[in-house]
Short mmCIF file of C-alpha atoms and ligand atoms in Angstrom, two decimals:
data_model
loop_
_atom_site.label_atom_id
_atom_site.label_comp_id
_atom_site.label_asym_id
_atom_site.label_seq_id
_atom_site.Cartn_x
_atom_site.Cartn_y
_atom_site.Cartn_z
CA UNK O 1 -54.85 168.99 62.49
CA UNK O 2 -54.90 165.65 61.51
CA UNK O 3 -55.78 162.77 63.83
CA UNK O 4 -52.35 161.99 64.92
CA UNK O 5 -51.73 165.42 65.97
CA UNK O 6 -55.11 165.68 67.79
CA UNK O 7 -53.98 162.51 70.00
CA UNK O 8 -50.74 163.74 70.57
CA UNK O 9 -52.07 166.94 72.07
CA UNK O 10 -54.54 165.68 74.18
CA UNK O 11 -51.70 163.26 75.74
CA UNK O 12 -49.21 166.28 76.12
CA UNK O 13 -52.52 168.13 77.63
CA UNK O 14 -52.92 164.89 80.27
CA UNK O 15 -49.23 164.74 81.11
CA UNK O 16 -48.95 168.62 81.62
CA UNK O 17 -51.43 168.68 83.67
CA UNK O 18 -50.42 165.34 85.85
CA UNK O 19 -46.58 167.25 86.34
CA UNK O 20 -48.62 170.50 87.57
CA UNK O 21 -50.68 168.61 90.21
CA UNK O 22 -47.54 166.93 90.99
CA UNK O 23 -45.43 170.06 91.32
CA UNK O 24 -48.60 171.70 93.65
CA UNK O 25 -48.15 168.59 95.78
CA UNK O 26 -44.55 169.08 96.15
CA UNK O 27 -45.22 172.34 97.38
CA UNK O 28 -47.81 171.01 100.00
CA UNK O 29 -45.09 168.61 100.95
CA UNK O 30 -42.45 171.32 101.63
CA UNK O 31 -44.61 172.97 104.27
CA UNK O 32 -46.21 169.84 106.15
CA UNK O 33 -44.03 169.83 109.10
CA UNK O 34 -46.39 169.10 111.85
CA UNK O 35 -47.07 165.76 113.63
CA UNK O 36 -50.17 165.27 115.46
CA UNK O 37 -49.64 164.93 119.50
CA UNK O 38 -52.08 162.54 120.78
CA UNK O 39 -50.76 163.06 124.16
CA UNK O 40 -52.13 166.38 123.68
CA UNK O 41 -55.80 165.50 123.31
CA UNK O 42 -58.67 165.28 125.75
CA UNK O 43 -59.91 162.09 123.37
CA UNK O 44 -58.78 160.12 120.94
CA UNK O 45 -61.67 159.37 118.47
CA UNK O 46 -61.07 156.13 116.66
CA UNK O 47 -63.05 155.48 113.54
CA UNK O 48 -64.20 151.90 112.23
CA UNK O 49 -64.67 151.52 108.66
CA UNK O 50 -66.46 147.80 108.73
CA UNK O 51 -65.24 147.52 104.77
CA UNK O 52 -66.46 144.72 102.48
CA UNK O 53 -66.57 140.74 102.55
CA UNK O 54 -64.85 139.46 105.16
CA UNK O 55 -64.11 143.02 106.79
CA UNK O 56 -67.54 143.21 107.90
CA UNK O 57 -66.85 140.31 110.24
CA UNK O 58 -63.00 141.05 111.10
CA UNK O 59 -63.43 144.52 112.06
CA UNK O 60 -65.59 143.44 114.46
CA UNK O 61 -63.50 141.05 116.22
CA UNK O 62 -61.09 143.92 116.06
CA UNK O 63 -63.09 146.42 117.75
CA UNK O 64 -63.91 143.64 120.82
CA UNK O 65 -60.34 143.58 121.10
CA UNK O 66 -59.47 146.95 120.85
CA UNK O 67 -62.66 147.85 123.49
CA UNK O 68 -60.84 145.47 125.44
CA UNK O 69 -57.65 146.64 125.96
CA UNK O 70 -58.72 149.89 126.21
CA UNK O 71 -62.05 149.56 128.33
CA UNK O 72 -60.48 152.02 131.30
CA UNK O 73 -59.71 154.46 128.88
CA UNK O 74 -63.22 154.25 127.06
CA UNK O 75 -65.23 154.07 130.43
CA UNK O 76 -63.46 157.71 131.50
CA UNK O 77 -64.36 159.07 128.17
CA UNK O 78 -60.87 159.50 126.66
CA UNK O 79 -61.47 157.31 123.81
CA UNK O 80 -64.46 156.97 121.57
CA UNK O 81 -65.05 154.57 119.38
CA UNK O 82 -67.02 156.00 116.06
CA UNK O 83 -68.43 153.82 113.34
CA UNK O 84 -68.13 154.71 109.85
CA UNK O 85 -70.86 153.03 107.44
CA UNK O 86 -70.54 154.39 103.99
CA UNK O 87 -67.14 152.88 103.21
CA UNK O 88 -69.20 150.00 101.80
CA UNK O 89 -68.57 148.93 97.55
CA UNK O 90 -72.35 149.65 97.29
CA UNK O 91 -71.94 152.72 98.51
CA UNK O 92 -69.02 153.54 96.81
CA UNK O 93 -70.78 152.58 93.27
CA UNK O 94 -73.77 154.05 93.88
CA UNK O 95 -71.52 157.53 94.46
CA UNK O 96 -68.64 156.04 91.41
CA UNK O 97 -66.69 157.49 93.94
CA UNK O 98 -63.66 155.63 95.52
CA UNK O 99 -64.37 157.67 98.94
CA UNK O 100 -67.75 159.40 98.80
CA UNK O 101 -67.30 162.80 99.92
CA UNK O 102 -69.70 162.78 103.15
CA UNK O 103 -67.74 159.20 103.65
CA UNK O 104 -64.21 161.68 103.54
CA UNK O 105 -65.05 163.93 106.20
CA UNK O 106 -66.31 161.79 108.99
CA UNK O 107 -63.27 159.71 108.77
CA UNK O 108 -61.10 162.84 108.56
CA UNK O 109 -63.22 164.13 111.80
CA UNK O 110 -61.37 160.73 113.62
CA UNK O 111 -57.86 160.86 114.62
CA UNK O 112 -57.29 157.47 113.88
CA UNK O 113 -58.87 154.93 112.00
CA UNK O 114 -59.23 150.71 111.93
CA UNK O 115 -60.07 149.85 108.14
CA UNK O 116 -61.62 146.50 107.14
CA UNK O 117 -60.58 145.35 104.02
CA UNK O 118 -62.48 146.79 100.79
CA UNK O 119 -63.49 145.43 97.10
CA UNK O 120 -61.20 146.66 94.78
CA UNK O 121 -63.14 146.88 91.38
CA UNK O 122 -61.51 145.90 88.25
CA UNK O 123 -62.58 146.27 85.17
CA UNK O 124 -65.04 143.48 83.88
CA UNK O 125 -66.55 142.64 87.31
CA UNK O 126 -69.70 143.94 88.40
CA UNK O 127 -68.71 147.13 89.96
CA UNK O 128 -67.80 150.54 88.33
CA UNK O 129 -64.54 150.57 87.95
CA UNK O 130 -63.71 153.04 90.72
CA UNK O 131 -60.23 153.71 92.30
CA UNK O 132 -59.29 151.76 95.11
CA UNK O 133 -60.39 153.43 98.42
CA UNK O 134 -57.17 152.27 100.12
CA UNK O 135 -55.39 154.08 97.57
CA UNK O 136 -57.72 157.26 97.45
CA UNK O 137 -57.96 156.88 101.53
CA UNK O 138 -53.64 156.96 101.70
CA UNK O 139 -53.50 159.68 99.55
CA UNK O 140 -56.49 161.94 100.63
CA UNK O 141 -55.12 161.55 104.36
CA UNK O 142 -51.23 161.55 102.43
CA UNK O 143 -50.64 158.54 105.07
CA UNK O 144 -47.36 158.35 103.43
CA UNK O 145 -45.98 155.71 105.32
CA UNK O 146 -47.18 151.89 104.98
CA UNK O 147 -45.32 149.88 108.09
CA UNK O 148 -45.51 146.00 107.92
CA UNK O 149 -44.11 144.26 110.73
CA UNK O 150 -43.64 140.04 110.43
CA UNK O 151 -41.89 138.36 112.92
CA UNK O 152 -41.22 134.64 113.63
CA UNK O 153 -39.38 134.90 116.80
CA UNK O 154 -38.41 130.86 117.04
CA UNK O 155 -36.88 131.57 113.61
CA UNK O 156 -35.14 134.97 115.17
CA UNK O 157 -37.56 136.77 111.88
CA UNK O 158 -37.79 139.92 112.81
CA UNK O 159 -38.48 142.53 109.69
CA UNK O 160 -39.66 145.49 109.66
CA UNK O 161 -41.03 147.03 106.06
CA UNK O 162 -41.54 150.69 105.30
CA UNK O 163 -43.35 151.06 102.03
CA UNK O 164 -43.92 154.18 100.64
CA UNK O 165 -47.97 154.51 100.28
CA UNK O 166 -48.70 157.36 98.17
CA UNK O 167 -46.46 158.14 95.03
CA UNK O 168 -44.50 155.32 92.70
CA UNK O 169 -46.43 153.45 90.64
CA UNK O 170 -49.99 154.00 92.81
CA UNK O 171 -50.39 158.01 92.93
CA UNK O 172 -51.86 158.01 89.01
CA UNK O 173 -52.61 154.28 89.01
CA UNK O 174 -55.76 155.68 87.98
CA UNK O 175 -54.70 158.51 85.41
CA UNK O 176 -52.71 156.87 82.99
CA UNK O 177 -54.47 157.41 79.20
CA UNK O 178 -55.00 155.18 76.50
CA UNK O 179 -53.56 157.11 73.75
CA UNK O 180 -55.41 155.38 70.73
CA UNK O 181 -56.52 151.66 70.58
CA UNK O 182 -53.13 150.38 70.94
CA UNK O 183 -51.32 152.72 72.97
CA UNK O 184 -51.44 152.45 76.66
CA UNK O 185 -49.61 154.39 79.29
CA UNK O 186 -49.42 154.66 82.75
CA UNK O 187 -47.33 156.84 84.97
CA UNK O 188 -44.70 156.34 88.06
CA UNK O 189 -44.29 159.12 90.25
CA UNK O 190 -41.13 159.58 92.50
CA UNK O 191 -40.05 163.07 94.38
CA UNK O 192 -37.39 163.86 96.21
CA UNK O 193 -40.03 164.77 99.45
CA UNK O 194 -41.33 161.80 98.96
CA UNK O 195 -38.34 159.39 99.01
CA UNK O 196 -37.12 161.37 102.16
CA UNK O 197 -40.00 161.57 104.26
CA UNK O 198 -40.32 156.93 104.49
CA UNK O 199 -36.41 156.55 104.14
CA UNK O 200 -35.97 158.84 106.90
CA UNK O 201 -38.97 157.24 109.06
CA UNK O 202 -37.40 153.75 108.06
CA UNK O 203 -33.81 155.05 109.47
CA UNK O 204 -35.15 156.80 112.40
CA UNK O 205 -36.83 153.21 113.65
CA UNK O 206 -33.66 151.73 113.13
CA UNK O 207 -31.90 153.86 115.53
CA UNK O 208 -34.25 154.37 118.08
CA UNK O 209 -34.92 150.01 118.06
CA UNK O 210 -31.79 149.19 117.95
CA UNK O 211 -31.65 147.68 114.83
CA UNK O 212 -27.96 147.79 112.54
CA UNK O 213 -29.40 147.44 108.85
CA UNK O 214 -31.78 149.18 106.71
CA UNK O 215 -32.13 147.63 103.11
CA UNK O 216 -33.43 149.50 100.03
CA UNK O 217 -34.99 147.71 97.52
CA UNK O 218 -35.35 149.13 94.30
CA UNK O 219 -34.87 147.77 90.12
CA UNK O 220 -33.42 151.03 89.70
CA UNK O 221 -30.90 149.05 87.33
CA UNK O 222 -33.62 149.28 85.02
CA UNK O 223 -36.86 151.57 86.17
CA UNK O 224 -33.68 154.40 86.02
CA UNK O 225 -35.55 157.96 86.42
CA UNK O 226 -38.09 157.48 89.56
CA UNK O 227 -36.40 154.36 91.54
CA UNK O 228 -33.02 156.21 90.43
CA UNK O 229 -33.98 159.03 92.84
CA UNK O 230 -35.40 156.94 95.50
CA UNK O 231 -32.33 154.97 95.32
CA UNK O 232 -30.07 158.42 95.42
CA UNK O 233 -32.22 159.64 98.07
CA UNK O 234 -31.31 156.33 100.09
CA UNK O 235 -27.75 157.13 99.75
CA UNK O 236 -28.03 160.74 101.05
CA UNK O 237 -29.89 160.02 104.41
CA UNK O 238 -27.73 156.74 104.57
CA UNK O 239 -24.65 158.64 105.49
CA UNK O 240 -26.48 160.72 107.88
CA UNK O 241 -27.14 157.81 109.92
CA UNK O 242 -23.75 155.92 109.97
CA UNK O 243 -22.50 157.41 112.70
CA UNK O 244 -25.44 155.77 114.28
CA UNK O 245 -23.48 152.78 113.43
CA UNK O 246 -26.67 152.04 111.03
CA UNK O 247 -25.37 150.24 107.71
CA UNK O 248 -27.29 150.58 104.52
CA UNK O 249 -27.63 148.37 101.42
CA UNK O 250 -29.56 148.03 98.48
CA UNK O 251 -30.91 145.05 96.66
CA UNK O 252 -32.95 144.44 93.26
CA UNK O 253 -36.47 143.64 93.84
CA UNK O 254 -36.50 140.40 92.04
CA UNK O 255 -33.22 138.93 93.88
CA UNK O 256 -34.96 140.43 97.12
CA UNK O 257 -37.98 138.09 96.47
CA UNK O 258 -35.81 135.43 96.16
CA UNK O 259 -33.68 135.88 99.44
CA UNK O 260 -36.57 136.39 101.71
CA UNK O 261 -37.41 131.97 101.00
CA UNK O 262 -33.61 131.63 102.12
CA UNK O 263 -33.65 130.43 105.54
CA UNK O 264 -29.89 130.75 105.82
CA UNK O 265 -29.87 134.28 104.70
CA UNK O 266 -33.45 136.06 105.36
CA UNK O 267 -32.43 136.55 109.51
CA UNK O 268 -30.08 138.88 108.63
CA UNK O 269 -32.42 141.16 107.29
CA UNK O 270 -33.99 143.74 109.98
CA UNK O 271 -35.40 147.25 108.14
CA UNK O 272 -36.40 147.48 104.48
CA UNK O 273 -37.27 150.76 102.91
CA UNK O 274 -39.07 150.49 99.78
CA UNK O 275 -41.75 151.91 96.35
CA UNK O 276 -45.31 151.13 97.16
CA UNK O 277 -45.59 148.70 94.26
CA UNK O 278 -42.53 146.62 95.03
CA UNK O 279 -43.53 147.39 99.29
CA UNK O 280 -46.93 146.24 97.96
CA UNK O 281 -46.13 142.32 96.46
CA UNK O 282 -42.80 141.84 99.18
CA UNK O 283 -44.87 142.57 102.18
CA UNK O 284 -47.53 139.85 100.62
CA UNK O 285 -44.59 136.83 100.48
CA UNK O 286 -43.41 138.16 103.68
CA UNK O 287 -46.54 137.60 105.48
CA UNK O 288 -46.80 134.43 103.89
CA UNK O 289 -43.61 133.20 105.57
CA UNK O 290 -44.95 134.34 109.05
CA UNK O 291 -47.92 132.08 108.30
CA UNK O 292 -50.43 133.46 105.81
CA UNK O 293 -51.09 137.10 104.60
CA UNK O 294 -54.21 136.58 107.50
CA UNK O 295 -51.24 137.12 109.91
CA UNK O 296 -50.14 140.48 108.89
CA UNK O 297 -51.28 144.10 109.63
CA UNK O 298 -50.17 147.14 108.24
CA UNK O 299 -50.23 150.51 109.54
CA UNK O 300 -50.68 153.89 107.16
CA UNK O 301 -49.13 156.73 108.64
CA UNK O 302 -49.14 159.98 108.25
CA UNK O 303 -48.99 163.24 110.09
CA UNK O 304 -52.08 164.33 111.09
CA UNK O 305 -53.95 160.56 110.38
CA UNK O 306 -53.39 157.20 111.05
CA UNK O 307 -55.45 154.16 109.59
CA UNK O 308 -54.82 150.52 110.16
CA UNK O 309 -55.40 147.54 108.37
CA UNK O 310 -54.86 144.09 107.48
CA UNK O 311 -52.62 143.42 104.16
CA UNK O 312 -55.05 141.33 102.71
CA UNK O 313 -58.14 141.73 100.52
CA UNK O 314 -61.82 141.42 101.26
CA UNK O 315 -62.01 137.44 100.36
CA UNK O 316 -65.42 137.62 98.91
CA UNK O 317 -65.22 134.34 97.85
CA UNK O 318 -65.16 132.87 101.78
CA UNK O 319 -68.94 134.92 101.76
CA UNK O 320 -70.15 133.60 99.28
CA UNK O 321 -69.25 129.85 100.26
CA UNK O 322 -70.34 130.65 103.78
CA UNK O 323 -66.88 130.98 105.35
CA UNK O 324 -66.80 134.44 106.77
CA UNK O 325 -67.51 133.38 110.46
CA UNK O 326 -64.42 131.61 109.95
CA UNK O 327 -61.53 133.94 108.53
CA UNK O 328 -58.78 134.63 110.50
CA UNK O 329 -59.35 138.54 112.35
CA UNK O 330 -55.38 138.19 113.49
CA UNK O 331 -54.40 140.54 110.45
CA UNK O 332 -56.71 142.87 111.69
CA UNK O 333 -55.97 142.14 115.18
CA UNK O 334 -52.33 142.75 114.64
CA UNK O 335 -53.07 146.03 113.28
CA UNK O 336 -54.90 147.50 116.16
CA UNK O 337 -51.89 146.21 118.12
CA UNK O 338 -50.23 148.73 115.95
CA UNK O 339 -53.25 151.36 116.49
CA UNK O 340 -52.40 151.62 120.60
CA UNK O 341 -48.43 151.39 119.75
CA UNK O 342 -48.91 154.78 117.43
CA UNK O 343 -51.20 156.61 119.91
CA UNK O 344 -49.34 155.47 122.39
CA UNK O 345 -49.91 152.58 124.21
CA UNK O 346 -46.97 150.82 123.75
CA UNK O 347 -46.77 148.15 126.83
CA UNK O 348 -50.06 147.00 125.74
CA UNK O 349 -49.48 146.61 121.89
CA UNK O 350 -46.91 144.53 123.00
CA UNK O 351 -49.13 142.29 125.13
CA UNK O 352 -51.54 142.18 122.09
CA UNK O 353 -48.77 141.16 119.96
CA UNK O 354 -47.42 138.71 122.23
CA UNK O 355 -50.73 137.13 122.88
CA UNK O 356 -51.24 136.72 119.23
CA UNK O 357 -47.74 134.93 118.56
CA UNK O 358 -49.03 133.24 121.52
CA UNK O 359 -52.21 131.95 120.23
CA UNK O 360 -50.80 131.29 116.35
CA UNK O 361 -47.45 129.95 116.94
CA UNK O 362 -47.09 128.66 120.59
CA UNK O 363 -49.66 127.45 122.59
CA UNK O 364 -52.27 127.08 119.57
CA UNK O 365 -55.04 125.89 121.58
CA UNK O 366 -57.67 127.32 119.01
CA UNK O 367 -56.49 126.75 115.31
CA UNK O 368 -58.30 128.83 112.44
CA UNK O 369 -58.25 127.20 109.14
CA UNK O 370 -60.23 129.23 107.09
CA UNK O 371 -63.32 126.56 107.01
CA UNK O 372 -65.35 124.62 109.04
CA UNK O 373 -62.73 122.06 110.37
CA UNK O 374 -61.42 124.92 112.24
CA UNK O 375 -62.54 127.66 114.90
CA UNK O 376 -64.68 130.52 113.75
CA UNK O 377 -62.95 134.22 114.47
CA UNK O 378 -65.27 134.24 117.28
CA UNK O 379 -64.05 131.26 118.87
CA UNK O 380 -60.07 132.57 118.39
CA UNK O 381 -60.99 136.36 119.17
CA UNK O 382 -62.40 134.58 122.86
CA UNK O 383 -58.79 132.54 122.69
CA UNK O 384 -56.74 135.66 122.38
CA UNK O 385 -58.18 137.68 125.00
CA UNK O 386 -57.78 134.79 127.47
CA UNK O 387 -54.18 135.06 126.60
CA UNK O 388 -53.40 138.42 126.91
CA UNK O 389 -54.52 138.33 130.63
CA UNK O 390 -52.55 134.76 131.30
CA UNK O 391 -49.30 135.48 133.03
CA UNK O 392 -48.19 131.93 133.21
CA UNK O 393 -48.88 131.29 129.72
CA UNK O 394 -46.60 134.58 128.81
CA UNK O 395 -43.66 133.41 130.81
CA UNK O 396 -43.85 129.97 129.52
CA UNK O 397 -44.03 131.75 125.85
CA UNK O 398 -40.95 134.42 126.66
CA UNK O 399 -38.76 131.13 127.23
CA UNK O 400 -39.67 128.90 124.34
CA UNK O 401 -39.19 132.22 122.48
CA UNK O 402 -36.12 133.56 123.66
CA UNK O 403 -36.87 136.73 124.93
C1 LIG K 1 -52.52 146.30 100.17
C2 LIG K 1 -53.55 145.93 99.14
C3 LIG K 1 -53.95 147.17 98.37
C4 LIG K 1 -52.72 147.71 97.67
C5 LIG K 1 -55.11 146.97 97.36
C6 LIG K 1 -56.32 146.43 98.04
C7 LIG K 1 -55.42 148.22 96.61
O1 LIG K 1 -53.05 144.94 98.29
O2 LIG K 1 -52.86 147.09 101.07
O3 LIG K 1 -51.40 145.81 100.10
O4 LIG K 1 -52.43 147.31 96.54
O5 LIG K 1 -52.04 148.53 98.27
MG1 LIG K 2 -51.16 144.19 98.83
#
């Protein structure tokens, strides 16, 4: 064989085997029906990965909060609270692994999970350059759903995103092959279990919330074969849910981008269903428009896990200038808010939530500004708790608000 049949064999090799994993997982897919009852448990065991940079700090302020507005619960036993220490980037290069396996099992021995953020090597920095452990993390637990909530209530923002987490253009992220020294390919995954399982979470929260639209953002003008389906899959459940009186439309990613800085337009806009990668950069500028991607949390779902997060990255930078005591824990924050709503404490995820539009966009007694001219996440984490248990400062909120 000559050299350009060798290469050409050993990418038909890698693609074969990529479409048999894929087809295996299809097959796991087909037969994961169940959904973990937490109602149903004695105790809820909640595991806290600390993470790197400014997750370290965060998660901490997290974990007062969340001890806080569960401290009845905790004190009767029927939560624990479980620390997870090897989810570190030390760790993780000292194993090259993006989730070392010892890591893997205690956080699949927790129901649910709070996740600071981790370092994400690339190549050329210091670190091996390992996969992602959000991405190995959403696909080990297949926590296929990402849900982004940002809301601006004084601007009557009130969005909803459903990003798929595991398959598009993250599941081989890792796997592509360079073919020879100028051939480079990567791989995009889309299945038909896959598209169903978010579009179908993203149109069952818009009936049971009340909401009237669910948009589907795809370039499936162009990416044809894998946003194609999702796109055809969006069609299908679509008319299952009109007779909810649920409309559905679909928009290109780039004009998407675009519509979300139009103030005139963006209210209108309640549910979006859409691939991780695209999910990934839109939920990034929608945060931004809430007030910074600080602001945001995210929740990974899937059906027998649950881990939370914020959307952002570890900011190493704000350690090594000194400025970790002061980055903003809300992201984080927000997401735990999300942690009680999905085991289900919903009235007080909503008083969390509340007290953190509260804090950020109301009253904003305590401003964090990232640096030393503003209030450490000590200082705001103190702030927010005060405001969750202030009934005078709700009401006075629920009017300026709207609600
Ligand atoms: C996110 C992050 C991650 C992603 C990174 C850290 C791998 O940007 O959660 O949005 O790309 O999904
Ligand atoms: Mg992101």
């Amino acid at each position: 064989m000559n050299n350009r049949d060798v290469m050409l064999n050993k990418a038909k090799e890698h693609f074969g085997k990529l479409v048999e994993e894929q087809l295996s997982r299809i097959e796991r897919m087909k037969e994961d029906k169940e959904w973990v009852d937490y109602k149903s448990l004695k105790k809820i065991i909640i595991g806290v990965c600390w993470g790197d940079g400014i997750g370290k700090i965060i998660s901490k302020h997290s974990e007062r909060v969340l001890k806080f507005m569960l401290r009845e619960e905790f004190a009767q036993g029927k939560i624990e609270f479980r620390t997870i220490e090897g989810l570190t980037i030390e760790n993780r290069a000292k194993h090259k692994k993006a989730i070392p396996e010892d890591v893997l099992k205690e956080v699949k021995a927790c129901h649910v999970i709070l996740k600071g953020p981790t370092t994400t090597p690339q190549e050329g920095d210091k670190w091996p350059n390992i996969e992602s452990a959000n991405v190995a993390m959403r696909r080990e637990l297949d926590l296929f759903a990402n849900v982004r909530p940002v809301k601006i209530s004084k601007e009557g923002i009130d969005w909803c995103f459903f990003r798929e987490n595991t398959e598009g253009a993250y599941l081989l992220g890792s796997r592509g092959i360079d073919v020879n020294e100028d051939l480079s390919v990567d791989f995009k995954v889309i299945t038909e279990q896959g598209a169903e399982r978010i579009i179908r979470m993203a149109f069952d929260f818009a009936k049971n919330n009340g909401k009237k639209r669910v948009t589907v953002v795809t370039k499936s003008n162009v990416i044809k074969t894998t946003d194609g389906r999702f796109s055809r899959v969006a069609k299908r459940i679509a008319a299952e849910y009109k007779s909810c009186g649920i409309e559905c439309d679909e928009w290109y990613i780039d004009i998407m981008t675009a519509k979300l800085l139009d103030p005139a337009r963006r209210r209108d806009f309640e549910v979006f269903v859409l691939p991780n990668l695209y999910g990934d950069i839109i939920t990034d500028e929608a945060a931004q428009i809430q007030g910074g991607v600080g602001t945001a949390g995210s929740a990974n779902i899937g059906r027998k896990w649950a881990m939370f997060e914020a959307i952002h990255g570890s900011a190493p930078r704000m350690v090594t200038e000194g400025r970790d005591i002061y980055a903003d824990p809300s992201s984080m924050i927000r997401a735990s808010a999300m942690l009680l709503r999905h085991i289900g404490f919903i009235e007080r995820a909503e008083q969390l939530d509340m007290a953190l539009e509260i804090c950020s966009q109301f009253e904003k007694r305590i401003v964090i500004t990232g640096r030393d001219n503003g209030a450490t996440g000590e200082e705001f984490t103190t702030y927010l708790l005060e405001c969750v248990q202030d009934p005078v400062l709700v009401k006075k909120w629920k009017k300026f608000a709207g609600i």
